[in-house]
Amino acid sequence: MKIISLTTLLLTLVFQNCCMSADENSPLLAGTATVDITPAEPIRLNGFGGRRQESQGIRQRLFARALACGRTASDTVIILTVDTLGIPDELSQRVWQNVAQKTQIPRENLAICATHTHSAPMIVGCANTLFGTPIPADHWQRIVAYTAFLEKQLVDAAVSAFRNRQPAVLSWGIGTVGFAENRRTPRGPVDHRLPLLAVHSPDGTLRSVLVSYACHCVTLSDNLVSGDWAGYAAEHLQRLYPSCQPMIAIGCGADANPRGGVLGDRADVADSLGLELAQAVQKTVQAGLQTIAAVPRSTLEHISLKLAPLPDRSEWERRATADNAVGHHARVQLQRLAAGTPLPTEIPVPIQTIRFDDRMAMVFLPGEAVADYSLRLLRELPDQSLWIAAYSNACPGYVPSERVLQEGGYEGGSATVYYDIPGPWAPGLEEQLISAVGRQLIGPSFQTARSSLDTTRTGGTAPLDPQQALQSLQTAPGLIAELVAAEPLIQSPVAVTFGPDGCVWVAEMRDYPQGGPEAGISGTIRRLTDTNGDGQLDHSQVFLDGLPFPTGVTVWRDGLLICAAPDILWAKDHNGDGHADDVVKLWSGFATHNYQARVNSLEYGLDGWLYGSCGLFGGTITCQKTGRVVELGQRDFRCNPDTGVLEPASGSTQQGRVRNDFGDWFGCDNTEPLLHYPLQDHYLRRNPRLAAARTTVSLLAEPQPGRLYPISSQTLFALSGPPGRSTAACGLGIYRDLLEGDAVTGCTLTCEPVNNLVYRQLLTQNGSTFSSRRPESEQQQEFLASRDPWFRPVQARTAPDGAVWIVDMYRFVIEHPIWIPPATLAELDTRAGADRGRIYRIRPKAAELRTVQDLTKLQGTELAAAMGSPNGTVRDLVQQLILWNSDLTAAGALETLLQHTLPAVRLQAASTLACLNRLSEAAAVRLLQDPDPQVRRHAIRLCEPWLPDSTAAATAITALRNDQSQVVRMQLACTAGLLPSAQAGEVLADILGDPDSDSFLLSAAQSSLNSDNILPVLHRLRGSNAAAPHQLLQQAIAITADDSARTLLQDL
């Protein structure tokens, strides 16, 4: 559809008149009308049971507003919004009968919506047991009279709007406003969308706007007549658009209160909320709306919702003894039974929809529907732009979702006593309502996603929809979880990466575990974008499909690197249509025999290389650009996509090789949540005679190493491993930001999908490696855990917004079938959930997220300045852009960053300058004196290009042999092999002769031994009377061959 501005509306209408048949395609007509429904005398107000006196004045006048639109009298629909708590079904029927006598419209063409203000008069048939005591006769008489007055006014408004129809242009849009808050559960589901239908005159004048927002109208609770925030919103819209009739409806907001809650007489707050909504409407209109040319088509059906089994008479009698609302409600039911009137066991409710074209449709639900309904409808009907109003056409009290019904509480059932309903709803009403809407908008063949799932093959469990799943999450204290993306935007996500333009790339393993049920099911790469800047990814496009079990995706230059064993691919979109049209194999030969252990995790190193996980089994790798074959074995690797070079790296990672801000590399495998790789293979292999005793350290947090704390009823099988222990550790992440505070920066996050949790460890330097511990607040709970056994976290990433993003594959079964006994496997749907998937954001409650920049719009000094970010992911992206573009104009700003207050920024700026060949020797030598040991550590590495020729660099590096930092000594041991032999002898002898040097430091030093420096090392050791390690003597014998060496060795 075309996005239009107000200035094009007239041209659109003129074009339609000139080019289309006047009979078949004449302009749409629209009419409006407003009537005053303010009570003329004091009357009981609805909504709050404690107000038992009649109203004491008028704060705002009340209105009913009508919009009639269509092309002819027979297809015209009329929509009413009414400042009242609810609209009884009987009242809706009577209003239509009277309107139909004058307009001939069918019942399905009339919709009546309440604003649900709690400051409007009570009417007959709506919450008449609210007060918990009989209403006095004189009060009731005024309620009956007002109800008749309201009915007449509604008829007048509808008929007047019908008769006032004039040529008009209809359009729609969806904005957002954020003052609704879930009142049942902190951070519970809310619908912040602000859908609107706009009516313009042919000259572009806004004549009416109909909006819906899912929030209770309960800011005001004193005894004055008022429209509450919805009334104030209408007033502000009229000020913004004097010729406009504003119409406010309420969405599925039964479990949402306005910001601040119920505030008595705080009209200033209600006014500010109304202004907030009006300004959001204005912003949406100004952004451009989408035109509607089609005739509205309406459908209305009544469905019967069953009540739970009702109490017997003795139970009613027991309840009736209570002197409260429950007792009054019971006494009313007993009166009916005494009169011979049976109590209803089901209640018919109307479901209505109005479709304007193939995309835009309006949904009218009865009663107080909770947010789960609108959120689920948006998921079940992803191709529809839905305008949803609850509180429409009938008021059967609260309409809970299955989740809320099971949870119980006020909205879940106890509020029925105030609505004169004999009991709570029976399970199943959510499916009935969703199915009814789907049939009306899609057709009789519509099935909900839930109804199509055979739970007999999922252990009797059903998947939760994304908002329900969000509520099942438990975060560590001080954190909150938010939903970033979910189906249908993504399915079976296993890995994400962040683009420098702000988009998110997702690898989807839709074919797991054994391929799809049909040929069209394969792995895909998707691009997700946030089109309106609200932090929610709302647009998805397939970039590449047909992939076998993709396990990783990484941005590289103007394309993507994709891990899809046996290959690593590079894919690019040349023609700009969003789809890859050039796919090249860079490396081939990675193992494919284990679906849970394949090449993955291409991560950017400070040195400009990409490092990757071998998936445990590696392989014999062919470099397609060079033709070289690398026997990788079971080692990780590093590579350069530009040159095609690939070489082994230390470590053997199953799924999730990552680094911290200071270049330390980590991995994991299914039973080892965290592995550290202290040694680097490109140093070790310099000395072919060295066989390092260990290259990997397993880190398990004290005080109970390896203990996990799941909160779900886990789906476990015979070979799943013991509960509460790592059996599927994967998707390792490092938190690389300061948003949560210095204390947790650099912490590790291990996903454990079998245990339905993410496990956090804090690291402390311990010699050449680390020790780990749980945070104090997570001694017996996890960073993130879910009660939903379908929650399958498979990757943790630091996002550019400063939060941790968790990729949830969302499956009933996460184990591969080879690990499930055949008899059990025969009873399972191993692909259940393949069409689902979520990405969550975990962030501190008290911190604002960082603004995500489009870095591709920056260059030179501006781009380099962005490296000053405290976010490691952003710094990596900046470094890559500078290097990919060979942006030498960034060098000056990068040199300035060498003085930045954050050590991680100083280090990455220096590393970028080095990769750009713009780091001067003088600058590198100065960094050897940096106050932070991590910067000094890497300054040694960055000085290597000037060794052994530079006396200044060699002298400054050698002086660091007295540095007390273990990380400095480790790098010194590695770089010493490049020093002049005499200085190398000093450095290496000091390390090799130090009894406090751990095995990793000794291995690093031995990797630096060569034929030039071995004798100076041995001379130094003899002079210091230090004992030479036995392994050193063996290497010396192999390296040296002259008589003086033999003599020296005999002395040692």
XYZ file of N, CA and C in Angstrom, residues 351-353 362-364 376-382 430-449:
99
model
N -19.481 -11.392 18.524
C -18.151 -11.157 17.958
C -18.369 -10.480 16.613
N -17.757 -9.336 16.426
C -18.007 -8.544 15.220
C -16.691 -8.105 14.590
N -16.662 -8.118 13.267
C -15.511 -7.595 12.532
C -15.997 -6.735 11.377
N -11.230 -4.256 11.444
C -11.575 -3.856 12.801
C -12.223 -5.046 13.497
N -11.884 -5.228 14.755
C -12.406 -6.332 15.558
C -13.069 -5.739 16.785
N -14.282 -6.189 17.074
C -15.031 -5.716 18.226
C -15.337 -6.909 19.134
N -2.547 -11.967 20.922
C -2.626 -13.244 20.214
C -3.255 -13.064 18.835
N -4.265 -12.223 18.724
C -4.858 -11.986 17.402
C -3.821 -11.449 16.428
N -2.954 -10.596 16.910
C -1.902 -10.058 16.038
C -0.959 -11.154 15.566
N -0.763 -12.171 16.413
C 0.095 -13.281 15.996
C -0.645 -14.259 15.098
N -1.900 -14.538 15.435
C -2.663 -15.503 14.646
C -2.994 -14.969 13.264
N -3.093 -13.636 13.157
C -3.468 -13.015 11.885
C -2.381 -12.030 11.474
N -1.177 -12.520 11.196
C -0.038 -11.624 10.960
C -0.163 -10.784 9.702
N -10.973 -18.722 25.314
C -10.008 -18.020 24.470
C -10.000 -18.590 23.055
N -9.962 -19.931 22.950
C -9.967 -20.550 21.624
C -11.234 -20.197 20.867
N -12.377 -20.175 21.555
C -13.638 -19.840 20.894
C -13.602 -18.435 20.313
N -13.143 -17.482 21.120
C -13.128 -16.091 20.662
C -12.142 -15.880 19.519
N -10.926 -16.404 19.672
C -9.916 -16.231 18.628
C -10.376 -16.916 17.347
N -10.944 -18.105 17.472
C -11.402 -18.840 16.292
C -12.526 -18.097 15.587
N -13.427 -17.501 16.351
C -14.544 -16.770 15.744
C -14.039 -15.588 14.931
N -13.084 -14.851 15.485
C -12.520 -13.718 14.733
C -11.803 -14.224 13.485
N -11.025 -15.287 13.630
C -10.298 -15.827 12.493
C -11.218 -16.290 11.379
N -12.316 -16.936 11.738
C -13.267 -17.394 10.703
C -13.870 -16.216 9.964
N -14.157 -15.151 10.690
C -14.765 -13.988 10.041
C -13.802 -13.303 9.080
N -12.536 -13.251 9.455
C -11.582 -12.501 8.636
C -10.851 -13.358 7.610
N -10.663 -14.642 7.905
C -9.911 -15.521 7.005
C -10.826 -16.462 6.248
N -11.827 -17.001 6.924
C -12.734 -17.942 6.286
C -13.014 -19.114 7.205
N -13.964 -19.960 6.836
C -14.361 -21.069 7.712
C -13.267 -22.096 7.942
N -12.251 -22.107 7.100
C -11.182 -23.093 7.271
C -10.130 -22.645 8.290
N -10.285 -21.438 8.849
C -9.282 -20.911 9.765
C -9.134 -21.813 10.986
N -7.887 -22.084 11.350
C -7.572 -22.790 12.582
C -6.518 -22.010 13.335
N -6.689 -21.907 14.633
C -5.660 -21.252 15.424
C -4.422 -22.132 15.477
N -3.290 -21.484 15.726
C -2.047 -22.255 15.837
C -2.144 -23.271 16.970
